[in-house]
PDB file of C-alpha atoms and ligand atoms in Angstrom:
ATOM      1  CA  UNK A   1      -0.531 -25.312  29.376  1.00 59.00           C
ATOM      2  CA  UNK A   2       2.552 -25.798  31.400  1.00 66.00           C
ATOM      3  CA  UNK A   3       5.818 -26.095  29.602  1.00 77.00           C
ATOM      4  CA  UNK A   4       9.096 -26.588  31.078  1.00 80.00           C
ATOM      5  CA  UNK A   5      11.766 -25.202  28.828  1.00 86.00           C
ATOM      6  CA  UNK A   6      14.995 -27.017  28.134  1.00 88.00           C
ATOM      7  CA  UNK A   7      18.239 -24.758  28.921  1.00 91.00           C
ATOM      8  CA  UNK A   8      18.883 -23.191  25.381  1.00 95.00           C
ATOM      9  CA  UNK A   9      22.566 -22.490  24.218  1.00 95.00           C
ATOM     10  CA  UNK A  10      22.940 -18.800  23.886  1.00 93.00           C
ATOM     11  CA  UNK A  11      22.565 -19.077  20.062  1.00 95.00           C
ATOM     12  CA  UNK A  12      19.286 -20.799  20.431  1.00 97.00           C
ATOM     13  CA  UNK A  13      18.337 -18.097  23.011  1.00 95.00           C
ATOM     14  CA  UNK A  14      18.386 -15.630  20.441  1.00 95.00           C
ATOM     15  CA  UNK A  15      14.999 -16.734  19.274  1.00 97.00           C
ATOM     16  CA  UNK A  16      13.482 -14.768  22.263  1.00 96.00           C
ATOM     17  CA  UNK A  17      14.505 -11.527  20.794  1.00 94.00           C
ATOM     18  CA  UNK A  18      12.641 -11.830  17.472  1.00 97.00           C
ATOM     19  CA  UNK A  19       9.512 -13.807  19.039  1.00 98.00           C
ATOM     20  CA  UNK A  20       8.998 -11.281  21.720  1.00 97.00           C
ATOM     21  CA  UNK A  21       9.666  -8.329  19.277  1.00 97.00           C
ATOM     22  CA  UNK A  22       6.736  -9.780  17.096  1.00 98.00           C
ATOM     23  CA  UNK A  23       4.638 -10.333  20.496  1.00 98.00           C
ATOM     24  CA  UNK A  24       5.214  -6.762  21.555  1.00 98.00           C
ATOM     25  CA  UNK A  25       4.120  -5.657  18.091  1.00 98.00           C
ATOM     26  CA  UNK A  26       1.008  -7.366  18.436  1.00 98.00           C
ATOM     27  CA  UNK A  27       0.183  -5.603  21.704  1.00 98.00           C
ATOM     28  CA  UNK A  28       0.962  -2.217  20.419  1.00 97.00           C
ATOM     29  CA  UNK A  29      -1.662   0.374  19.467  1.00 95.00           C
ATOM     30  CA  UNK A  30      -0.899  -0.080  15.666  1.00 95.00           C
ATOM     31  CA  UNK A  31       0.720  -3.608  15.031  1.00 98.00           C
ATOM     32  CA  UNK A  32       2.812  -3.633  11.789  1.00 98.00           C
ATOM     33  CA  UNK A  33       2.651  -7.343  11.547  1.00 98.00           C
ATOM     34  CA  UNK A  34      -0.140  -8.361  13.986  1.00 98.00           C
ATOM     35  CA  UNK A  35       1.126 -11.854  14.888  1.00 98.00           C
ATOM     36  CA  UNK A  36      -1.449 -13.048  17.452  1.00 98.00           C
ATOM     37  CA  UNK A  37       0.116 -16.437  17.813  1.00 98.00           C
ATOM     38  CA  UNK A  38       3.638 -15.153  18.819  1.00 98.00           C
ATOM     39  CA  UNK A  39       1.932 -13.067  21.416  1.00 97.00           C
ATOM     40  CA  UNK A  40      -0.084 -16.253  22.775  1.00 97.00           C
ATOM     41  CA  UNK A  41       3.303 -18.129  22.797  1.00 97.00           C
ATOM     42  CA  UNK A  42       4.956 -15.604  24.915  1.00 96.00           C
ATOM     43  CA  UNK A  43       1.802 -15.350  27.290  1.00 95.00           C
ATOM     44  CA  UNK A  44       1.736 -19.176  27.344  1.00 94.00           C
ATOM     45  CA  UNK A  45       5.383 -19.494  28.451  1.00 93.00           C
ATOM     46  CA  UNK A  46       4.982 -16.567  30.760  1.00 91.00           C
ATOM     47  CA  UNK A  47       8.506 -15.275  29.220  1.00 92.00           C
ATOM     48  CA  UNK A  48      10.011 -12.490  31.121  1.00 92.00           C
ATOM     49  CA  UNK A  49      10.675 -10.347  28.075  1.00 92.00           C
ATOM     50  CA  UNK A  50      11.688  -7.317  30.224  1.00 92.00           C
ATOM     51  CA  UNK A  51      15.181  -8.674  30.415  1.00 90.00           C
ATOM     52  CA  UNK A  52      15.722  -8.312  26.661  1.00 91.00           C
ATOM     53  CA  UNK A  53      15.427  -4.528  26.695  1.00 90.00           C
ATOM     54  CA  UNK A  54      13.431  -4.643  23.439  1.00 93.00           C
ATOM     55  CA  UNK A  55      13.066  -0.798  22.376  1.00 92.00           C
ATOM     56  CA  UNK A  56      10.433   0.600  20.092  1.00 94.00           C
ATOM     57  CA  UNK A  57      12.920   0.803  17.097  1.00 90.00           C
ATOM     58  CA  UNK A  58      13.973  -3.004  17.505  1.00 91.00           C
ATOM     59  CA  UNK A  59      10.117  -3.967  17.738  1.00 96.00           C
ATOM     60  CA  UNK A  60       9.180  -2.073  14.618  1.00 96.00           C
ATOM     61  CA  UNK A  61      12.099  -3.505  12.674  1.00 94.00           C
ATOM     62  CA  UNK A  62      11.532  -7.062  13.560  1.00 96.00           C
ATOM     63  CA  UNK A  63       7.795  -6.674  12.811  1.00 98.00           C
ATOM     64  CA  UNK A  64       8.509  -4.987   9.314  1.00 97.00           C
ATOM     65  CA  UNK A  65      11.218  -7.385   8.179  1.00 97.00           C
ATOM     66  CA  UNK A  66       9.141 -10.279   9.055  1.00 98.00           C
ATOM     67  CA  UNK A  67       6.229  -8.704   7.094  1.00 98.00           C
ATOM     68  CA  UNK A  68       8.577  -8.111   4.160  1.00 98.00           C
ATOM     69  CA  UNK A  69       9.952 -11.796   4.367  1.00 98.00           C
ATOM     70  CA  UNK A  70       6.205 -13.117   4.475  1.00 98.00           C
ATOM     71  CA  UNK A  71       5.389 -11.088   1.380  1.00 98.00           C
ATOM     72  CA  UNK A  72       8.153 -12.845  -0.713  1.00 98.00           C
ATOM     73  CA  UNK A  73       7.226 -16.126   0.541  1.00 98.00           C
ATOM     74  CA  UNK A  74       3.339 -15.535  -0.297  1.00 98.00           C
ATOM     75  CA  UNK A  75       4.156 -14.217  -3.767  1.00 98.00           C
ATOM     76  CA  UNK A  76       6.440 -17.127  -4.535  1.00 98.00           C
ATOM     77  CA  UNK A  77       3.529 -19.380  -3.377  1.00 98.00           C
ATOM     78  CA  UNK A  78       1.037 -17.880  -5.477  1.00 98.00           C
ATOM     79  CA  UNK A  79       3.279 -18.398  -8.510  1.00 98.00           C
ATOM     80  CA  UNK A  80       4.524 -21.951  -7.321  1.00 98.00           C
ATOM     81  CA  UNK A  81       1.582 -23.783  -5.577  1.00 98.00           C
ATOM     82  CA  UNK A  82       3.820 -26.944  -5.688  1.00 98.00           C
ATOM     83  CA  UNK A  83       6.704 -25.200  -4.002  1.00 98.00           C
ATOM     84  CA  UNK A  84       8.975 -26.252  -1.249  1.00 98.00           C
ATOM     85  CA  UNK A  85       9.573 -23.654   1.595  1.00 98.00           C
ATOM     86  CA  UNK A  86      12.415 -23.783   3.918  1.00 98.00           C
ATOM     87  CA  UNK A  87      12.383 -21.665   6.991  1.00 98.00           C
ATOM     88  CA  UNK A  88      15.851 -21.791   8.306  1.00 98.00           C
ATOM     89  CA  UNK A  89      16.874 -20.940  11.782  1.00 98.00           C
ATOM     90  CA  UNK A  90      12.866 -20.964  12.310  1.00 98.00           C
ATOM     91  CA  UNK A  91      13.162 -20.543  16.208  1.00 98.00           C
ATOM     92  CA  UNK A  92       9.492 -19.994  17.458  1.00 98.00           C
ATOM     93  CA  UNK A  93       8.302 -18.322  14.540  1.00 98.00           C
ATOM     94  CA  UNK A  94       4.687 -18.803  13.274  1.00 98.00           C
ATOM     95  CA  UNK A  95       5.247 -17.844   9.650  1.00 98.00           C
ATOM     96  CA  UNK A  96       3.312 -20.920   8.225  1.00 98.00           C
ATOM     97  CA  UNK A  97       0.202 -19.803  10.310  1.00 97.00           C
ATOM     98  CA  UNK A  98       0.581 -16.151   9.130  1.00 98.00           C
ATOM     99  CA  UNK A  99       0.456 -17.133   5.362  1.00 98.00           C
ATOM    100  CA  UNK A 100      -2.146 -18.728   3.190  1.00 97.00           C
ATOM    101  CA  UNK A 101      -0.046 -21.998   2.176  1.00 98.00           C
ATOM    102  CA  UNK A 102      -1.648 -23.899  -0.641  1.00 98.00           C
ATOM    103  CA  UNK A 103      -2.256 -27.490   0.223  1.00 97.00           C
ATOM    104  CA  UNK A 104       0.296 -28.575  -2.451  1.00 98.00           C
ATOM    105  CA  UNK A 105       3.114 -27.039  -0.941  1.00 98.00           C
ATOM    106  CA  UNK A 106       5.485 -28.593   1.384  1.00 98.00           C
ATOM    107  CA  UNK A 107       7.034 -26.500   4.329  1.00 98.00           C
ATOM    108  CA  UNK A 108      10.109 -27.495   6.356  1.00 98.00           C
ATOM    109  CA  UNK A 109      11.069 -25.630   9.409  1.00 98.00           C
ATOM    110  CA  UNK A 110      14.774 -25.972  10.392  1.00 98.00           C
ATOM    111  CA  UNK A 111      16.471 -25.505  13.855  1.00 98.00           C
ATOM    112  CA  UNK A 112      18.521 -27.162  16.343  1.00 98.00           C
ATOM    113  CA  UNK A 113      16.960 -30.126  18.022  1.00 98.00           C
ATOM    114  CA  UNK A 114      16.265 -28.370  21.445  1.00 97.00           C
ATOM    115  CA  UNK A 115      14.284 -25.662  19.536  1.00 98.00           C
ATOM    116  CA  UNK A 116      12.436 -28.193  17.186  1.00 98.00           C
ATOM    117  CA  UNK A 117      11.424 -29.927  20.246  1.00 96.00           C
ATOM    118  CA  UNK A 118       9.746 -26.790  21.998  1.00 96.00           C
ATOM    119  CA  UNK A 119       8.054 -25.942  18.744  1.00 96.00           C
ATOM    120  CA  UNK A 120       6.291 -29.178  18.392  1.00 95.00           C
ATOM    121  CA  UNK A 121       4.800 -28.784  21.891  1.00 94.00           C
ATOM    122  CA  UNK A 122       3.627 -25.271  21.184  1.00 95.00           C
ATOM    123  CA  UNK A 123       2.660 -24.924  17.729  1.00 96.00           C
ATOM    124  CA  UNK A 124      -0.099 -27.037  16.185  1.00 95.00           C
ATOM    125  CA  UNK A 125       0.949 -29.601  13.772  1.00 96.00           C
ATOM    126  CA  UNK A 126      -0.069 -29.454  10.071  1.00 96.00           C
ATOM    127  CA  UNK A 127       0.043 -32.265   7.539  1.00 96.00           C
ATOM    128  CA  UNK A 128       2.467 -30.558   5.138  1.00 97.00           C
ATOM    129  CA  UNK A 129       4.603 -28.648   7.534  1.00 98.00           C
ATOM    130  CA  UNK A 130       7.588 -30.867   8.489  1.00 98.00           C
ATOM    131  CA  UNK A 131      10.341 -30.143  11.098  1.00 98.00           C
ATOM    132  CA  UNK A 132      13.879 -30.690  10.526  1.00 98.00           C
ATOM    133  CA  UNK A 133      16.292 -30.890  13.658  1.00 98.00           C
ATOM    134  CA  UNK A 134      19.699 -29.879  12.265  1.00 98.00           C
ATOM    135  CA  UNK A 135      22.597 -27.390  12.145  1.00 98.00           C
ATOM    136  CA  UNK A 136      21.999 -25.741   8.890  1.00 98.00           C
ATOM    137  CA  UNK A 137      25.822 -25.922   8.544  1.00 98.00           C
ATOM    138  CA  UNK A 138      25.946 -29.608   8.288  1.00 97.00           C
ATOM    139  CA  UNK A 139      25.504 -31.061   4.730  1.00 91.00           C
ATOM    140  CA  UNK A 140      23.122 -34.045   5.204  1.00 96.00           C
ATOM    141  CA  UNK A 141      19.833 -32.481   6.495  1.00 98.00           C
ATOM    142  CA  UNK A 142      18.806 -31.463   2.945  1.00 98.00           C
ATOM    143  CA  UNK A 143      18.523 -35.146   2.169  1.00 97.00           C
ATOM    144  CA  UNK A 144      15.014 -35.026   3.759  1.00 96.00           C
ATOM    145  CA  UNK A 145      13.750 -32.292   1.522  1.00 98.00           C
ATOM    146  CA  UNK A 146      12.295 -33.205  -1.850  1.00 97.00           C
ATOM    147  CA  UNK A 147      14.392 -32.040  -4.777  1.00 97.00           C
ATOM    148  CA  UNK A 148      13.103 -31.290  -8.313  1.00 96.00           C
ATOM    149  CA  UNK A 149      10.452 -28.657  -7.221  1.00 98.00           C
ATOM    150  CA  UNK A 150      10.911 -24.879  -6.972  1.00 98.00           C
ATOM    151  CA  UNK A 151      11.915 -23.744  -3.508  1.00 98.00           C
ATOM    152  CA  UNK A 152      11.633 -20.566  -1.413  1.00 99.00           C
ATOM    153  CA  UNK A 153      14.066 -20.214   1.401  1.00 98.00           C
ATOM    154  CA  UNK A 154      13.549 -17.920   4.041  1.00 98.00           C
ATOM    155  CA  UNK A 155      15.749 -16.992   7.133  1.00 98.00           C
ATOM    156  CA  UNK A 156      14.947 -14.398   9.508  1.00 98.00           C
ATOM    157  CA  UNK A 157      17.576 -13.689  12.128  1.00 95.00           C
ATOM    158  CA  UNK A 158      20.003 -16.597  11.081  1.00 96.00           C
ATOM    159  CA  UNK A 159      22.468 -15.239   8.757  1.00 92.00           C
ATOM    160  CA  UNK A 160      24.326 -12.980  11.232  1.00 91.00           C
ATOM    161  CA  UNK A 161      25.312 -16.074  13.109  1.00 95.00           C
ATOM    162  CA  UNK A 162      26.976 -17.748  10.085  1.00 96.00           C
ATOM    163  CA  UNK A 163      30.405 -16.827   8.839  1.00 96.00           C
ATOM    164  CA  UNK A 164      30.656 -15.711   5.252  1.00 95.00           C
ATOM    165  CA  UNK A 165      32.299 -19.103   4.230  1.00 96.00           C
ATOM    166  CA  UNK A 166      29.375 -21.159   6.162  1.00 97.00           C
ATOM    167  CA  UNK A 167      26.780 -18.834   4.637  1.00 96.00           C
ATOM    168  CA  UNK A 168      28.296 -19.225   0.995  1.00 96.00           C
ATOM    169  CA  UNK A 169      28.509 -23.094   1.371  1.00 97.00           C
ATOM    170  CA  UNK A 170      25.038 -23.276   2.628  1.00 98.00           C
ATOM    171  CA  UNK A 171      23.543 -21.270  -0.286  1.00 97.00           C
ATOM    172  CA  UNK A 172      25.487 -23.508  -2.524  1.00 98.00           C
ATOM    173  CA  UNK A 173      24.045 -26.698  -1.178  1.00 98.00           C
ATOM    174  CA  UNK A 174      20.583 -24.996  -1.426  1.00 98.00           C
ATOM    175  CA  UNK A 175      21.057 -23.810  -5.101  1.00 98.00           C
ATOM    176  CA  UNK A 176      22.396 -27.218  -6.115  1.00 97.00           C
ATOM    177  CA  UNK A 177      19.566 -29.061  -4.431  1.00 98.00           C
ATOM    178  CA  UNK A 178      16.502 -27.279  -6.304  1.00 98.00           C
ATOM    179  CA  UNK A 179      15.960 -26.783  -9.863  1.00 98.00           C
ATOM    180  CA  UNK A 180      15.101 -22.967  -9.215  1.00 98.00           C
ATOM    181  CA  UNK A 181      13.949 -20.764  -6.525  1.00 98.00           C
ATOM    182  CA  UNK A 182      14.406 -17.845  -4.330  1.00 98.00           C
ATOM    183  CA  UNK A 183      16.054 -16.796  -1.212  1.00 98.00           C
ATOM    184  CA  UNK A 184      15.039 -14.063   1.100  1.00 98.00           C
ATOM    185  CA  UNK A 185      16.554 -13.025   4.347  1.00 97.00           C
ATOM    186  CA  UNK A 186      17.448  -9.972   6.707  1.00 95.00           C
ATOM    187  CA  UNK A 187      21.062  -8.932   6.005  1.00 92.00           C
ATOM    188  CA  UNK A 188      23.504  -6.491   7.717  1.00 89.00           C
ATOM    189  CA  UNK A 189      26.112  -4.195   6.363  1.00 89.00           C
ATOM    190  CA  UNK A 190      29.643  -4.167   8.202  1.00 89.00           C
ATOM    191  CA  UNK A 191      28.265  -0.911   9.877  1.00 84.00           C
ATOM    192  CA  UNK A 192      25.081  -2.489  11.002  1.00 82.00           C
ATOM    193  CA  UNK A 193      27.034  -5.473  12.553  1.00 84.00           C
ATOM    194  CA  UNK A 194      28.854  -2.808  14.463  1.00 84.00           C
ATOM    195  CA  UNK A 195      25.751  -1.167  15.464  1.00 79.00           C
ATOM    196  CA  UNK A 196      24.252  -4.644  16.487  1.00 76.00           C
ATOM    197  CA  UNK A 197      27.064  -5.327  18.670  1.00 78.00           C
ATOM    198  CA  UNK A 198      26.530  -2.083  20.476  1.00 79.00           C
ATOM    199  CA  UNK A 199      22.665  -1.628  20.359  1.00 75.00           C
ATOM    200  CA  UNK A 200      20.795  -2.078  23.687  1.00 71.00           C
ATOM    201  CA  UNK A 201      18.141  -4.384  21.940  1.00 66.00           C
ATOM    202  CA  UNK A 202      20.700  -6.775  20.320  1.00 73.00           C
ATOM    203  CA  UNK A 203      23.711  -6.617  22.762  1.00 71.00           C
ATOM    204  CA  UNK A 204      22.788 -10.065  24.215  1.00 72.00           C
ATOM    205  CA  UNK A 205      23.719 -11.718  20.873  1.00 80.00           C
ATOM    206  CA  UNK A 206      26.461  -9.461  20.072  1.00 79.00           C
ATOM    207  CA  UNK A 207      29.381 -12.082  20.809  1.00 84.00           C
ATOM    208  CA  UNK A 208      27.605 -14.654  18.682  1.00 89.00           C
ATOM    209  CA  UNK A 209      27.510 -12.694  15.489  1.00 89.00           C
ATOM    210  CA  UNK A 210      29.937 -14.174  12.988  1.00 92.00           C
ATOM    211  CA  UNK A 211      28.816 -12.578   9.683  1.00 90.00           C
ATOM    212  CA  UNK A 212      31.099  -9.594   8.926  1.00 89.00           C
ATOM    213  CA  UNK A 213      28.322  -7.715   7.140  1.00 90.00           C
ATOM    214  CA  UNK A 214      27.706  -7.221   3.335  1.00 91.00           C
ATOM    215  CA  UNK A 215      27.971  -3.719   1.916  1.00 90.00           C
ATOM    216  CA  UNK A 216      27.154  -4.696  -1.438  1.00 91.00           C
ATOM    217  CA  UNK A 217      24.334  -7.382  -2.009  1.00 93.00           C
ATOM    218  CA  UNK A 218      25.729  -8.133  -5.447  1.00 95.00           C
ATOM    219  CA  UNK A 219      28.965  -9.573  -3.810  1.00 92.00           C
ATOM    220  CA  UNK A 220      26.944 -12.593  -3.048  1.00 93.00           C
ATOM    221  CA  UNK A 221      26.274 -13.168  -6.848  1.00 96.00           C
ATOM    222  CA  UNK A 222      30.056 -14.180  -7.030  1.00 95.00           C
ATOM    223  CA  UNK A 223      29.216 -17.257  -4.659  1.00 94.00           C
ATOM    224  CA  UNK A 224      27.319 -19.086  -7.484  1.00 96.00           C
ATOM    225  CA  UNK A 225      26.749 -18.130 -11.224  1.00 96.00           C
ATOM    226  CA  UNK A 226      22.982 -18.909 -10.686  1.00 98.00           C
ATOM    227  CA  UNK A 227      22.340 -16.481  -8.039  1.00 98.00           C
ATOM    228  CA  UNK A 228      20.891 -13.022  -8.902  1.00 98.00           C
ATOM    229  CA  UNK A 229      19.821 -10.215  -6.712  1.00 98.00           C
ATOM    230  CA  UNK A 230      15.860  -9.590  -7.226  1.00 98.00           C
ATOM    231  CA  UNK A 231      15.646  -6.686  -4.876  1.00 97.00           C
ATOM    232  CA  UNK A 232      17.123  -5.094  -1.843  1.00 95.00           C
ATOM    233  CA  UNK A 233      14.251  -4.235   0.487  1.00 95.00           C
ATOM    234  CA  UNK A 234      15.264  -1.139   2.570  1.00 91.00           C
ATOM    235  CA  UNK A 235      12.697  -1.186   5.240  1.00 92.00           C
ATOM    236  CA  UNK A 236      12.588   2.762   5.899  1.00 91.00           C
ATOM    237  CA  UNK A 237      11.267   3.190   2.309  1.00 92.00           C
ATOM    238  CA  UNK A 238       8.452   0.690   2.778  1.00 94.00           C
ATOM    239  CA  UNK A 239       4.748   2.045   2.942  1.00 96.00           C
ATOM    240  CA  UNK A 240       4.063   0.508   6.414  1.00 96.00           C
ATOM    241  CA  UNK A 241       6.459   3.222   7.856  1.00 94.00           C
ATOM    242  CA  UNK A 242       3.359   5.595   7.603  1.00 95.00           C
ATOM    243  CA  UNK A 243       2.012   3.242  10.560  1.00 95.00           C
ATOM    244  CA  UNK A 244       4.792   3.846  12.773  1.00 96.00           C
ATOM    245  CA  UNK A 245       4.516   6.090  15.859  1.00 94.00           C
ATOM    246  CA  UNK A 246       5.069   9.833  14.707  1.00 94.00           C
ATOM    247  CA  UNK A 247       8.612  10.201  16.059  1.00 93.00           C
ATOM    248  CA  UNK A 248       9.624   6.931  14.525  1.00 92.00           C
ATOM    249  CA  UNK A 249       7.792   7.620  11.340  1.00 93.00           C
ATOM    250  CA  UNK A 250       9.677  11.086  11.098  1.00 93.00           C
ATOM    251  CA  UNK A 251      13.139   9.199  11.775  1.00 90.00           C
ATOM    252  CA  UNK A 252      12.558   6.721   9.164  1.00 90.00           C
ATOM    253  CA  UNK A 253      11.463   9.280   6.585  1.00 90.00           C
ATOM    254  CA  UNK A 254      14.613  11.220   7.312  1.00 90.00           C
ATOM    255  CA  UNK A 255      17.089   8.339   7.061  1.00 90.00           C
ATOM    256  CA  UNK A 256      15.381   6.924   3.878  1.00 89.00           C
ATOM    257  CA  UNK A 257      17.241   9.494   2.040  1.00 89.00           C
ATOM    258  CA  UNK A 258      20.463   7.809   2.788  1.00 87.00           C
ATOM    259  CA  UNK A 259      20.924   4.324   1.976  1.00 81.00           C
ATOM    260  CA  UNK A 260      23.845   3.952   4.350  1.00 80.00           C
ATOM    261  CA  UNK A 261      21.774   5.192   7.298  1.00 82.00           C
ATOM    262  CA  UNK A 262      18.802   3.135   6.092  1.00 82.00           C
ATOM    263  CA  UNK A 263      20.834   0.145   6.152  1.00 81.00           C
ATOM    264  CA  UNK A 264      21.825   0.832   9.755  1.00 76.00           C
ATOM    265  CA  UNK A 265      19.115  -1.641  10.967  1.00 70.00           C
ATOM    266  CA  UNK A 266      18.759  -4.957   9.230  1.00 70.00           C
ATOM    267  CA  UNK A 267      17.524  -4.774   5.680  1.00 89.00           C
ATOM    268  CA  UNK A 268      15.966  -7.585   3.484  1.00 96.00           C
ATOM    269  CA  UNK A 269      18.005  -9.129   0.509  1.00 97.00           C
ATOM    270  CA  UNK A 270      15.892 -11.128  -2.145  1.00 98.00           C
ATOM    271  CA  UNK A 271      17.778 -13.315  -4.800  1.00 98.00           C
ATOM    272  CA  UNK A 272      16.674 -15.891  -7.306  1.00 98.00           C
ATOM    273  CA  UNK A 273      18.509 -18.784  -8.671  1.00 98.00           C
TER     274      UNK A 273
HETATM  275  C1  SAM B   1      17.331 -14.705  16.081  1.00 58.60           C
HETATM  276  S1  SAM B   1      16.585 -16.299  16.196  1.00 58.60           S
HETATM  277  C2  SAM B   1      15.499 -16.264  15.022  1.00 58.60           C
HETATM  278  C3  SAM B   1      14.452 -17.202  15.133  1.00 58.60           C
HETATM  279  C4  SAM B   1      13.338 -16.902  14.296  1.00 58.60           C
HETATM  280  N1  SAM B   1      13.896 -17.004  12.657  1.00 58.60           N
HETATM  281  C5  SAM B   1      12.403 -15.735  14.362  1.00 58.60           C
HETATM  282  O1  SAM B   1      12.517 -14.807  13.466  1.00 58.60           O
HETATM  283  O2  SAM B   1      11.777 -15.525  15.557  1.00 58.60           O
HETATM  284  C6  SAM B   1      17.957 -17.162  15.228  1.00 58.60           C
HETATM  285  C7  SAM B   1      17.566 -18.796  15.287  1.00 58.60           C
HETATM  286  O3  SAM B   1      18.605 -19.368  14.424  1.00 58.60           O
HETATM  287  C8  SAM B   1      18.859 -20.603  14.978  1.00 58.60           C
HETATM  288  N2  SAM B   1      20.205 -21.103  14.460  1.00 58.60           N
HETATM  289  C9  SAM B   1      21.302 -20.203  14.629  1.00 58.60           C
HETATM  290  N3  SAM B   1      22.324 -20.940  14.161  1.00 58.60           N
HETATM  291  C10 SAM B   1      21.754 -21.968  13.617  1.00 58.60           C
HETATM  292  C11 SAM B   1      22.302 -23.096  12.800  1.00 58.60           C
HETATM  293  N4  SAM B   1      23.691 -23.212  12.400  1.00 58.60           N
HETATM  294  N5  SAM B   1      21.651 -24.110  12.562  1.00 58.60           N
HETATM  295  C12 SAM B   1      20.284 -23.977  12.678  1.00 58.60           C
HETATM  296  N6  SAM B   1      19.560 -22.986  13.501  1.00 58.60           N
HETATM  297  C13 SAM B   1      20.407 -22.165  13.929  1.00 58.60           C
HETATM  298  C14 SAM B   1      18.806 -20.327  16.483  1.00 58.60           C
HETATM  299  O4  SAM B   1      18.601 -21.619  17.089  1.00 58.60           O
HETATM  300  C15 SAM B   1      17.436 -19.416  16.531  1.00 58.60           C
HETATM  301  O5  SAM B   1      16.265 -20.192  16.730  1.00 58.60           O
END
């Protein structure tokens, strides 16, 4: 398949980091996520991932956080087979294909128009997976999403690009749109934002990061009275760390004793409303 890619904006270009992180995980000796479709997309596009300087730490972290986000969505779908799923800032992620999605659930992938156009050429269509071409900061795109059903909203790699006001206003619109639901995304502390601005693997997006960082996940509960923290998922404490290469396993085990150090990479926040 020959696909000529449009020129993405730097913000859209950030999708390569996570896509290639998952593809490289799939090519590793012991994949954490094992996302063969991401790998296939990178091969199809013959994308030069070498220029991204993806290191082992970044690859493991991207794969593990995707797995944790997948687990929250999968668990919600078991409890609510009629749910609406929103994958915000979806990039070229293939989360829908990684999960067993009930035939009664509707899934919405949201990203900028140029990204959605490329997705549609690369990722096979599904009758209940819908695409929305939009800037999530705009208020009208949610009009296309059914209301009155429980929703699970997932965002992998998006929140760092929103300011705190943009994030709070997005969450309020989402919470007001659905009767109940859950929100899960990877977050950053203030220190982690500083690290991301300087680390080799994420330097390419450093200038685009607007989120100042969140040191106390409960702070977000103040944005809407319906919002409650379910769980903070610190990646270094998750069982999959046992499958990391020995040096990285030891490193994660050591930092797992300190919440501050464990949150140095992104961690996952899970809320309900
Ligand atoms: C780091 S990438 C992550 C992509 C995907 N979630 C993944 O895990 O591979 C961030 C994505 O968010 C999208 N994005 C950033 N800001 C956005 C906005 N305001 N509205 C819609 N999409 C946005 C970008 O186009 C990009 O696809």
